XYZ file of C-alpha atoms in Angstrom:
741
model
C -0.144 -0.112 0.182
C 1.457 3.142 -1.187
C 1.290 6.273 1.026
C 1.140 9.773 0.138
C 4.287 10.676 0.411
C 5.544 8.174 -1.733
C 5.937 5.873 1.520
C 5.013 2.191 1.957
C 4.434 0.504 5.547
C 2.890 -1.935 7.053
C -1.265 -1.733 7.276
C -0.750 -4.511 10.466
C 1.601 -1.569 11.799
C -0.432 1.321 11.481
C -3.670 0.538 11.718
C -6.726 3.832 10.887
C -8.325 5.021 13.730
C -12.282 6.165 13.055
C -13.320 6.730 16.896
C -13.359 11.053 16.375
C -15.281 10.303 13.412
C -17.946 7.840 15.468
C -17.495 9.540 17.961
C -18.315 12.583 16.111
C -21.457 10.953 14.672
C -22.630 8.711 17.009
C -26.412 7.964 17.002
C -27.123 8.132 20.909
C -30.350 5.953 21.208
C -31.772 7.575 24.332
C -32.761 11.143 22.869
C -33.001 9.949 19.798
C -35.390 6.684 20.192
C -35.966 7.132 23.461
C -39.931 8.402 21.764
C -40.404 4.759 19.325
C -41.698 1.537 21.374
C -41.548 -2.013 19.756
C -45.196 -3.270 19.285
C -44.741 -7.917 19.752
C -47.372 -10.060 18.704
C -49.000 -7.983 15.233
C -50.869 -10.273 12.802
C -48.737 -12.029 9.973
C -50.342 -10.368 7.134
C -49.891 -9.674 2.953
C -49.594 -6.412 1.313
C -52.891 -5.994 0.255
C -54.385 -6.197 4.144
C -51.958 -3.405 5.777
C -54.277 -0.383 5.560
C -56.978 -2.139 7.545
C -54.415 -3.979 10.438
C -52.398 -0.220 10.215
C -56.438 1.734 11.185
C -57.085 -1.461 13.656
C -53.479 -0.974 16.220
C -53.837 2.886 15.663
C -58.465 2.458 17.013
C -56.808 -0.015 20.140
C -53.972 2.960 20.825
C -56.256 5.411 20.841
C -58.939 4.144 22.676
C -56.732 3.598 25.887
C -55.536 7.379 26.168
C -52.285 7.019 23.708
C -53.367 8.832 20.593
C -51.165 7.813 17.467
C -52.126 7.132 12.947
C -51.198 5.532 10.192
C -48.565 7.152 9.606
C -46.522 7.014 13.080
C -46.226 2.944 12.610
C -43.571 1.277 10.518
C -43.837 -2.241 9.440
C -40.580 -4.918 8.578
C -41.217 -6.887 6.132
C -39.458 -10.326 5.381
C -39.250 -10.021 1.531
C -38.586 -13.549 0.827
C -42.751 -14.688 1.984
C -44.229 -11.336 0.742
C -45.443 -10.414 5.162
C -44.378 -8.530 8.106
C -41.910 -10.274 10.825
C -44.806 -10.169 13.527
C -43.904 -6.879 15.502
C -44.182 -3.328 14.548
C -42.786 0.175 15.229
C -43.983 3.219 16.324
C -43.041 6.532 16.982
C -45.063 8.713 19.756
C -42.718 12.258 19.087
C -41.921 12.496 22.841
C -40.248 9.458 25.642
C -43.367 10.519 28.083
C -46.562 8.711 25.766
C -44.255 6.349 24.386
C -44.112 4.944 28.240
C -47.407 5.707 29.164
C -48.487 3.339 25.638
C -46.578 1.280 26.998
C -47.396 0.537 30.290
C -51.073 1.275 29.152
C -51.320 -1.193 25.853
C -48.967 -4.391 26.927
C -50.450 -7.296 27.621
C -53.213 -6.272 25.305
C -55.368 -8.937 23.215
C -55.756 -7.844 19.805
C -57.579 -10.825 18.905
C -58.557 -14.060 20.153
C -54.626 -15.079 18.976
C -53.014 -12.742 18.804
C -51.547 -10.060 22.104
C -49.409 -7.679 22.481
C -46.212 -7.578 23.786
C -44.714 -3.783 23.786
C -40.504 -3.259 25.225
C -39.364 0.444 24.282
C -36.470 0.364 21.837
C -34.552 1.767 23.807
C -33.953 -0.710 25.972
C -33.903 -3.517 23.928
C -30.480 -1.913 21.884
C -29.693 -2.291 26.537
C -30.293 -5.750 26.673
C -27.931 -6.896 23.744
C -25.342 -4.757 25.026
C -25.861 -5.958 28.862
C -23.065 -8.100 29.932
C -23.842 -11.343 30.674
C -21.791 -12.094 33.726
C -23.717 -13.841 36.428
C -23.239 -11.217 39.369
C -25.019 -12.745 42.625
C -28.535 -10.129 43.425
C -27.854 -8.901 47.544
C -30.660 -9.647 49.378
C -32.404 -6.881 51.081
C -32.937 -7.443 54.170
C -37.018 -7.304 55.303
C -38.871 -5.108 56.681
C -42.489 -5.303 57.383
C -44.596 -3.022 56.687
C -46.055 -0.666 59.948
C -49.702 -1.571 60.781
C -52.212 1.096 60.394
C -54.612 0.643 62.575
C -51.566 0.302 65.415
C -53.137 3.371 67.654
C -55.513 0.530 68.496
C -53.429 -1.415 70.072
C -52.444 1.201 72.818
C -52.103 -0.818 76.283
C -53.719 2.727 77.762
C -57.125 2.591 75.491
C -56.537 6.376 74.456
C -57.935 8.795 71.731
C -56.068 10.774 69.157
C -56.642 14.345 67.847
C -55.222 16.258 65.910
C -54.362 20.332 66.103
C -53.211 22.785 62.870
C -51.975 25.534 64.118
C -49.680 28.378 61.134
C -47.672 25.703 60.037
C -47.433 23.785 62.487
C -49.556 19.738 62.613
C -49.561 18.021 66.083
C -51.076 14.351 66.560
C -51.494 13.844 70.562
C -53.079 10.928 72.486
C -55.227 11.772 75.375
C -55.896 10.552 77.901
C -56.152 11.105 82.070
C -53.743 13.993 82.477
C -50.682 12.476 83.549
C -51.926 10.335 79.693
C -51.504 13.298 77.970
C -48.554 13.882 74.927
C -47.516 14.357 71.696
C -47.697 11.148 69.854
C -45.834 13.415 66.518
C -45.289 16.830 64.966
C -44.920 18.022 61.947
C -44.071 21.371 60.368
C -45.298 22.351 56.920
C -47.562 18.823 57.025
C -50.223 20.361 54.803
C -50.946 23.383 53.374
C -54.682 23.472 53.475
C -56.601 21.576 56.520
C -56.093 18.078 57.473
C -58.291 14.935 57.362
C -59.099 11.996 58.808
C -60.352 8.686 57.064
C -63.822 7.526 57.981
C -61.980 4.777 60.066
C -59.142 6.636 61.343
C -56.600 4.585 58.840
C -54.926 7.228 57.152
C -54.807 10.876 57.847
C -54.372 13.121 54.704
C -53.257 16.326 54.041
C -53.656 18.743 51.021
C -50.836 20.128 49.410
C -51.061 22.559 45.751
C -49.739 19.016 44.286
C -52.321 16.948 45.272
C -53.310 15.027 48.472
C -50.909 12.208 50.684
C -52.186 9.807 53.062
C -49.876 9.033 55.757
C -50.470 6.456 58.311
C -48.652 3.454 61.498
C -46.919 4.739 64.168
C -43.647 6.187 62.377
C -46.606 8.149 59.905
C -44.677 6.997 57.032
C -46.156 8.105 53.689
C -48.546 5.377 51.957
C -49.634 6.563 48.664
C -50.499 9.983 46.859
C -52.092 11.425 44.448
C -51.413 14.068 41.539
C -54.626 16.471 41.386
C -52.710 19.739 40.844
C -54.804 22.486 42.898
C -57.049 20.370 45.072
C -59.228 21.687 47.762
C -61.501 19.150 48.624
C -61.336 15.467 49.203
C -64.182 12.877 50.345
C -62.688 9.497 51.640
C -66.043 6.442 50.942
C -67.437 4.570 54.512
C -65.184 1.447 53.587
C -61.708 3.946 52.858
C -61.321 1.796 49.156
C -61.995 5.044 47.452
C -61.032 8.562 47.772
C -62.544 11.759 45.791
C -61.107 15.125 44.805
C -62.227 18.734 44.045
C -61.047 21.707 42.191
C -62.458 24.761 40.905
C -59.443 24.375 38.640
C -59.675 21.827 35.107
C -57.691 19.405 35.283
C -55.267 20.448 32.006
C -52.752 17.839 30.573
C -49.730 20.111 29.792
C -46.657 17.584 27.496
C -44.480 17.297 29.797
C -46.545 15.205 32.597
C -46.033 11.997 33.704
C -48.382 9.624 32.240
C -49.590 6.470 33.963
C -52.460 5.037 35.286
C -51.966 6.707 38.485
C -52.082 10.441 36.791
C -54.636 12.757 34.518
C -55.103 11.558 30.640
C -56.043 14.035 27.578
C -59.477 12.774 28.005
C -59.823 13.781 31.528
C -58.680 17.560 30.549
C -62.029 19.269 31.449
C -62.980 17.306 34.999
C -62.768 19.371 38.764
C -63.602 15.697 40.225
C -61.470 12.524 40.228
C -61.682 9.378 42.336
C -58.817 7.214 42.825
C -58.381 4.097 44.298
C -56.964 4.390 47.332
C -54.908 1.076 47.673
C -53.786 1.018 43.908
C -53.105 4.513 44.056
C -55.143 4.100 40.552
C -57.518 6.681 38.556
C -60.692 5.516 38.203
C -62.572 7.948 36.698
C -63.008 11.986 36.358
C -65.957 13.974 36.121
C -67.106 17.856 35.751
C -69.082 19.492 38.661
C -73.001 19.448 37.609
C -75.174 22.408 38.093
C -78.091 22.654 37.466
C -79.486 23.763 34.274
C -82.831 25.140 34.491
C -81.113 27.505 37.474
C -80.959 31.174 36.461
C -77.161 31.527 37.020
C -77.687 35.167 39.346
C -78.820 32.469 41.592
C -76.708 29.408 41.657
C -76.497 27.513 45.067
C -72.992 26.880 45.782
C -71.671 23.587 45.071
C -73.026 20.953 47.358
C -70.432 18.654 48.982
C -69.562 15.928 48.691
C -70.356 15.972 45.065
C -70.444 12.050 44.642
C -72.669 9.716 47.082
C -71.372 6.554 48.065
C -73.755 3.156 49.491
C -72.621 1.982 52.647
C -70.570 -0.378 51.142
C -68.326 1.058 48.400
C -70.411 -1.352 46.156
C -71.913 2.529 44.495
C -71.127 5.406 44.493
C -74.219 8.080 42.641
C -74.246 11.809 41.595
C -77.013 13.943 40.742
C -77.751 16.080 38.007
C -80.012 18.403 39.651
C -83.445 18.700 37.330
C -83.089 15.612 34.974
C -81.248 11.679 37.074
C -79.395 9.987 39.373
C -76.075 8.568 37.723
C -75.450 4.960 40.244
C -71.856 3.775 39.339
C -70.509 -0.462 40.862
C -67.296 -0.601 41.777
C -64.265 -0.679 41.370
C -64.832 -0.843 37.809
C -66.824 2.878 37.719
C -68.723 1.986 35.269
C -72.665 3.216 34.616
C -74.434 1.005 36.718
C -76.972 -1.547 33.934
C -76.107 0.926 31.594
C -78.034 4.191 31.724
C -79.342 6.020 34.454
C -82.471 6.658 37.008
C -83.811 9.021 34.739
C -86.059 11.322 37.614
C -87.257 14.964 36.338
C -86.948 18.038 39.153
C -84.964 15.906 41.411
C -83.002 18.061 43.346
C -81.462 15.935 46.540
C -80.516 12.329 47.488
C -79.210 10.156 49.821
C -78.342 6.563 50.241
C -79.486 4.478 53.805
C -76.866 3.614 56.446
C -76.134 0.226 56.983
C -76.763 -0.947 60.745
C -74.955 -2.643 62.782
C -77.000 -6.522 61.684
C -77.432 -5.423 57.880
C -72.823 -5.622 58.240
C -73.248 -8.473 59.815
C -74.645 -10.104 58.120
C -72.505 -8.914 54.811
C -69.472 -9.644 56.947
C -71.189 -13.664 57.472
C -71.356 -13.817 53.747
C -75.608 -13.814 53.981
C -77.198 -15.390 50.475
C -79.113 -11.652 48.848
C -81.877 -14.266 49.252
C -82.000 -14.832 52.922
C -80.603 -13.773 56.293
C -79.916 -16.189 59.528
C -83.926 -14.543 60.333
C -85.064 -16.338 57.008
C -86.070 -12.622 56.578
C -84.089 -11.472 53.172
C -80.913 -9.615 53.099
C -81.348 -5.906 52.841
C -80.631 -4.304 49.171
C -78.924 -0.614 49.783
C -81.554 1.421 49.892
C -81.879 5.318 48.771
C -84.157 8.182 49.194
C -84.332 10.763 47.117
C -86.757 13.940 46.343
C -88.540 16.372 43.642
C -89.974 19.627 43.881
C -93.742 20.511 43.178
C -93.559 20.745 39.044
C -97.011 22.049 37.256
C -99.671 19.982 38.803
C -97.670 17.662 40.785
C -96.941 17.468 44.159
C -94.022 17.747 44.965
C -92.132 13.768 46.171
C -90.220 11.207 48.376
C -89.120 8.262 47.243
C -87.215 4.970 48.955
C -85.817 3.016 46.242
C -84.069 -0.361 46.920
C -80.596 -0.499 44.847
C -79.697 -2.521 42.488
C -83.669 -3.709 41.307
C -84.517 -0.281 41.042
C -88.591 -0.750 43.279
C -90.114 1.703 44.434
C -90.392 0.690 48.499
C -92.563 3.908 48.941
C -93.761 7.302 47.408
C -94.868 10.360 49.484
C -96.982 13.254 48.152
C -96.044 16.440 50.177
C -97.371 20.286 49.384
C -96.907 23.046 49.784
C -92.974 22.961 49.616
C -90.121 25.623 49.810
C -87.287 23.248 50.692
C -86.873 18.939 51.590
C -83.596 17.761 54.013
C -82.954 14.288 54.256
C -81.978 12.593 57.702
C -80.947 9.199 57.551
C -80.889 7.793 61.789
C -76.780 6.433 61.307
C -78.252 3.057 61.837
C -80.553 2.844 58.751
C -83.695 2.309 60.593
C -85.521 5.899 59.673
C -86.088 8.638 57.478
C -86.754 11.896 58.446
C -87.990 14.252 56.064
C -87.390 17.739 56.984
C -90.220 19.868 54.791
C -90.313 23.165 55.155
C -93.742 24.633 54.333
C -95.605 27.835 53.298
C -98.601 28.713 54.170
C -101.229 29.170 50.643
C -99.765 33.447 50.917
C -96.489 32.309 51.001
C -95.866 35.002 53.422
C -93.967 32.653 56.468
C -92.745 29.389 56.977
C -92.947 25.874 59.237
C -91.883 22.596 59.093
C -93.088 19.418 59.348
C -91.385 16.098 59.648
C -91.957 13.409 57.992
C -90.777 10.480 59.607
C -90.437 6.359 57.481
C -89.713 3.747 59.538
C -87.692 1.562 57.561
C -87.409 -1.346 59.251
C -91.174 -2.198 58.835
C -93.267 -3.922 56.557
C -94.817 -0.857 54.053
C -92.716 1.453 55.374
C -95.580 3.316 57.871
C -94.560 7.120 57.679
C -95.204 8.984 61.328
C -95.465 13.304 60.531
C -94.272 15.575 63.223
C -96.359 19.073 62.787
C -94.886 21.982 63.998
C -95.483 25.749 63.384
C -92.706 27.626 63.837
C -88.676 26.797 61.825
C -86.478 23.982 62.023
C -82.890 25.459 61.831
C -81.430 22.077 62.935
C -82.270 18.674 63.351
C -80.456 16.111 64.667
C -80.950 11.819 65.139
C -79.246 10.222 68.262
C -77.073 7.450 67.323
C -78.678 3.598 67.629
C -81.888 5.189 69.296
C -85.239 6.525 68.530
C -84.954 9.296 69.835
C -84.401 12.987 68.103
C -83.935 15.861 68.901
C -85.011 19.540 67.246
C -84.075 23.595 67.001
C -86.936 25.587 65.992
C -87.428 29.427 66.449
C -89.505 31.842 65.762
C -87.048 34.697 65.913
C -88.947 37.665 63.226
C -84.894 38.037 62.915
C -84.176 34.405 61.815
C -84.374 35.284 57.962
C -81.423 38.048 57.764
C -79.374 38.826 61.593
C -78.195 41.675 62.164
C -74.778 42.177 63.727
C -74.827 41.561 67.351
C -78.503 39.750 67.733
C -79.006 36.536 68.736
C -82.207 34.590 67.448
C -83.776 33.036 70.452
C -84.558 28.889 69.747
C -86.322 26.467 71.300
C -84.636 22.702 72.013
C -87.508 19.914 71.631
C -86.643 15.568 72.128
C -88.892 13.632 70.839
C -88.803 9.979 71.185
C -90.539 6.873 69.440
C -94.213 5.654 71.463
C -94.057 2.414 70.479
C -97.048 1.391 72.329
C -98.447 4.296 70.309
C -96.375 4.294 67.035
C -96.059 7.622 67.232
C -93.176 10.130 67.848
C -94.236 11.768 70.777
C -92.534 15.444 72.967
C -90.507 14.311 75.750
C -90.015 18.266 76.830
C -88.919 21.631 75.434
C -86.842 24.169 76.656
C -87.283 27.501 75.947
C -86.039 30.830 75.670
C -82.486 29.723 74.217
C -79.730 30.706 72.554
C -78.568 27.517 71.251
C -78.769 26.378 67.269
C -76.781 23.724 66.644
C -77.041 19.449 68.842
C -73.957 17.356 68.491
C -75.402 14.024 70.575
C -72.743 11.223 72.104
C -71.653 9.192 68.988
C -72.854 6.276 72.403
C -75.849 8.030 72.557
C -78.137 9.489 75.894
C -75.716 12.287 76.049
C -76.251 15.122 74.092
C -74.396 18.796 74.070
C -76.500 22.505 72.808
C -73.937 24.450 71.512
C -74.562 28.011 70.323
C -72.011 28.092 67.333
C -71.061 31.144 65.055
C -71.772 33.669 67.282
C -70.499 36.946 68.403
C -72.092 37.532 71.754
C -73.322 34.256 72.849
C -70.991 31.031 73.730
C -72.124 29.008 75.575
C -72.378 25.165 75.888
C -75.679 22.952 78.166
C -74.029 19.529 78.698
C -77.554 16.729 78.991
C -78.334 14.145 80.178
C -81.688 12.171 78.443
C -81.541 8.593 80.548
C -80.083 10.120 84.435
C -83.160 7.808 85.774
C -81.746 4.872 84.265
C -79.339 3.827 87.116
C -82.795 3.712 89.314
C -84.249 1.634 86.915
C -80.769 -1.156 86.819
C -80.987 -1.674 90.282
C -85.086 -2.530 89.744
C -86.404 -0.116 91.232
C -90.052 0.915 91.181
C -89.587 4.613 89.674
C -92.747 5.431 87.653
C -91.430 7.543 85.415
C -93.325 10.339 83.141
C -92.457 10.790 79.463
C -89.103 13.367 79.482
C -88.546 13.149 83.189
C -85.864 11.386 83.213
C -84.059 14.247 80.601
C -81.896 16.569 83.365
C -78.723 18.794 82.522
C -75.724 17.845 84.039
C -73.450 20.915 83.719
C -73.468 24.674 81.366
C -70.298 26.281 80.444
C -68.775 28.824 77.714
C -66.087 28.773 74.835
C -65.824 32.301 73.347
C -66.042 31.838 69.733
C -66.407 28.552 69.418
C -67.038 27.451 65.469
C -66.355 24.345 66.851
C -68.052 20.955 68.945
C -66.853 17.674 68.457
C -67.401 14.933 70.425
C -64.262 11.645 70.970
C -65.389 8.071 69.354
C -66.199 6.943 73.161
C -68.632 10.218 74.305
C -66.630 10.362 77.533
C -65.338 14.122 76.873
C -66.073 16.322 73.999
C -63.418 19.176 72.437
C -64.778 22.530 71.299
C -63.091 25.351 68.842
C -62.720 28.231 68.102
C -60.662 28.263 64.520
C -59.075 31.705 63.092
C -60.416 30.146 59.272
C -63.113 32.519 60.731
C -62.155 35.147 63.026
C -58.718 35.917 64.933
C -60.422 36.262 68.693
C -58.734 33.834 70.932
C -58.238 31.068 68.704
C -57.655 27.977 70.319
C -59.121 24.147 71.458
C -60.325 23.078 75.119
C -61.357 19.562 76.187
C -64.782 19.297 78.376
C -65.953 15.087 80.026
C -69.657 14.138 79.918
C -70.592 16.505 82.384
C -68.844 19.608 81.154
C -66.393 20.380 83.617
C -63.872 21.978 81.633
C -60.543 19.350 82.192
C -57.917 21.620 79.671
C -57.842 24.390 77.487
C -55.325 26.242 75.101
C -56.054 30.059 73.945
C -53.313 29.157 70.742
C -52.562 32.161 68.316
C -53.345 31.372 64.351
C -55.132 27.860 65.463
C -57.054 25.730 62.385
C -58.137 23.266 63.480
C -59.202 20.145 66.423
C -60.141 16.287 64.744
C -60.513 13.969 66.855
C -59.480 10.486 65.044
C -62.366 8.033 64.878
C -62.113 4.583 65.271
C -63.575 1.495 63.238
C -66.086 -0.697 64.532
C -65.224 -2.809 67.274
C -64.135 -6.603 66.537
C -66.013 -8.145 69.353
C -69.705 -9.817 68.974
C -72.418 -9.147 70.687
C -72.363 -11.985 73.044
C -68.788 -10.692 73.731
C -69.751 -7.295 73.886
C -72.619 -7.845 76.650
C -70.488 -10.664 78.585
C -68.406 -8.290 79.447
C -70.837 -5.512 81.036
C -71.992 -8.556 82.964
C -68.329 -8.789 84.296
C -67.354 -5.331 84.333
C -67.368 -4.774 87.436
C -64.394 -7.005 88.201
C -62.317 -6.148 84.743
C -63.041 -2.408 86.888
C -61.147 -3.903 89.968
C -57.532 -4.348 87.332
C -58.429 -0.312 86.793
C -58.773 0.761 89.952
C -55.416 -0.665 90.856
C -53.180 1.136 88.144
C -55.346 3.775 89.273
C -54.466 3.203 93.455
C -50.730 2.882 91.922
C -50.062 5.899 89.831
C -52.357 7.791 91.785
C -49.558 6.235 94.943
C -46.602 7.155 92.736
C -47.609 10.893 91.899
C -47.547 10.970 95.966
C -44.326 9.149 96.870
C -42.700 11.820 94.181
C -44.719 15.264 95.679
C -43.899 13.774 99.252
C -40.053 13.178 97.913
C -39.839 16.396 96.910
C -41.423 17.861 100.117
C -39.023 15.426 101.821
C -35.648 17.431 100.179
C -36.750 20.914 100.056
C -37.296 20.114 103.851
C -33.184 19.104 103.662
C -32.091 21.499 101.482
C -33.676 24.108 104.257
C -32.716 22.181 107.467
C -28.757 22.332 106.024
C -28.903 26.055 105.410
C -30.898 26.659 108.742
C -28.021 24.764 109.950
C -24.852 26.584 108.387
C -26.605 29.756 109.127
C -25.924 29.196 113.097
C -22.162 27.876 113.038
C -21.855 31.190 110.906
C -24.049 33.307 114.168
C -22.189 30.977 115.946
C -18.707 31.737 114.916
C -19.364 36.062 115.324
C -20.374 35.965 118.368
C -16.998 34.119 119.625
C -14.876 36.102 117.002
C -16.620 39.822 119.040
C -16.758 38.465 122.794
C -13.080 39.348 123.761
C -14.416 43.107 122.384
C -17.047 43.232 123.762
C -16.277 42.594 127.461
C -14.246 44.921 128.252
C -16.106 47.807 126.946
C -18.880 49.917 129.625
C -22.301 48.788 128.507
C -25.508 51.113 129.063
C -29.069 49.753 130.837
C -31.520 49.120 128.598
C -33.957 51.442 129.432
C -38.030 50.759 129.562
C -40.463 53.092 127.987
C -43.978 53.013 129.972
C -46.936 54.456 128.575
C -49.926 54.906 130.930
C -53.766 55.403 129.531
C -56.297 56.645 131.774
C -60.260 56.687 130.918
C -62.559 59.768 131.690
C -65.707 60.858 131.630
C -66.883 63.447 130.033
C -70.394 63.434 130.057
C -73.222 60.683 130.951
C -76.748 60.788 129.000
C -79.919 58.250 130.198
C -82.221 57.311 128.402
C -85.564 55.507 128.524
C -86.886 53.921 125.958
C -91.441 52.939 127.066
């Protein structure tokens, strides 16, 4: 071989180096082909069927949110056979879209004989150049997950609550004074507010990017849900699903990550999202519904929760005002029976809660047809109401679901508004009907009470002359309480004006099958009713007033102990109602019982006003246990407890032997008291010893000082001390005697 200068050399000795040229023109697969995927499992065809195949593939990808066109698909050919090779290349234009398509379509059944298997093009290159030398993998140490309900195993049986002040969020243990302590604290844990899940398993915090769920003894993050600018959240009753809402419609930028945990282009414009908590996947999104026939100038505030759950988490429903109720099945979030319940004029609806007996039957796996007693197992039930339209009266309807059977209807006349109130065991439904006179100048109220556990669903009517501002069922009971008023300032109270109210207690009279008035408390300022979760005890509070902030603690079974002890007590209706105490919490905005029904928390939130913010905890008799005045205090929430794992028989046995169990607790209390006393005695003894030591030291110092001065004093003259004596002399100046006849 000749060189350019005419000389020759051996090509073996002088090999040309192309490394600089290869480096200059090297194609970086990570930059150039990261948006390309390889789809295997494609049918092998000839050229006559190519257009049809590409159209079908494009349609399948687009249905899963990975929109492509036939022009983006490259098909390799076997020139000898004149057919395709069974795989294709698809270019999505950007890596995020390619990653989403790979996740969404991998394992997708194209037809009965072909299933797609998808890989990234860059992954194939990387796998082809992988080092085949076997390297033994390192085994990670097993770390058991924390139990999300570990707080229930607290040896002292304490409850927890969360406080939110400024940027600080704290979770506290609550018990006896010596047992109260901070369990966990974190700064900037939330940007809006905090919330517990219905059974207390998760702690939710809201951020600009979305929602995070926390749990376990270490409060580690459990799940995250990416819903930007989220404002409201709602859990399903069994904690399987989460609903989020943002005022800003969903938008999907080009660089947003793609996958089942993120929004896709088809979600754009919606406000509501439904998530699966365990998997973190997005199930479905919805727009915010509005009444199309409603005057834009008279639009009401959005109703929340916008989606309402059945008690067993099997269904979730939403109302389109004036048109229909749409019920969706879980976990697919598909429309049940592929059609909505078309109800002209429908305003609102509520699912019937499941009682403890219903939940026990569900856990035992009872067949839908019959339970242990031979009766039909209770289906889910919902109630809705429609207003008066033209010549048709207003109507309340009960229907079962999923059978969609109408169980009961009740026509109502001269109706202004209805509110549906289910008792928490699903035994009763109260429809609070605000009615107007024919002249429409005054409003009064009727209570239409459905007894849904009885045959034909009988309805009892309680007629009232005043407007009812608050209604509340006793948990697990047959009583309810109402706040009513005929104050002329009720509709438009001015600043500093306190509305006068009356409180009424009612109970079902089984003998007459009617609800009877037990007692009326007149001339009150209370506007809020809060029943203890255990029933029996109730608090009447004045909330949101700038002038009044009273709390009244009542016991509706005050004479129960006498009846339990077998005394022959003749008791009239309402005679067992007794006030236990009263209190005042200035500026109170929230009132909440703890899960045990033994303690009540009141708080004054800075979200409502800035005067003496903070919280207080009371016992059920109205005795203040602790009070904290905290500036910038925002929120107080007790941690809920799940339903007890003990059966009815076990609970009954515990109540029967309660005195035996209480001995152990009495001994613990006595031991704690003695420990406190011992500490106090030791402290006092230490102080006494310190005093005695100081006194002995002072005596020594004084004795030494006297000895040093003794010699000087012996030679000096001492003057005798003079004693001054004062003499008092009484002198009578005048004496007058008067005789009284």
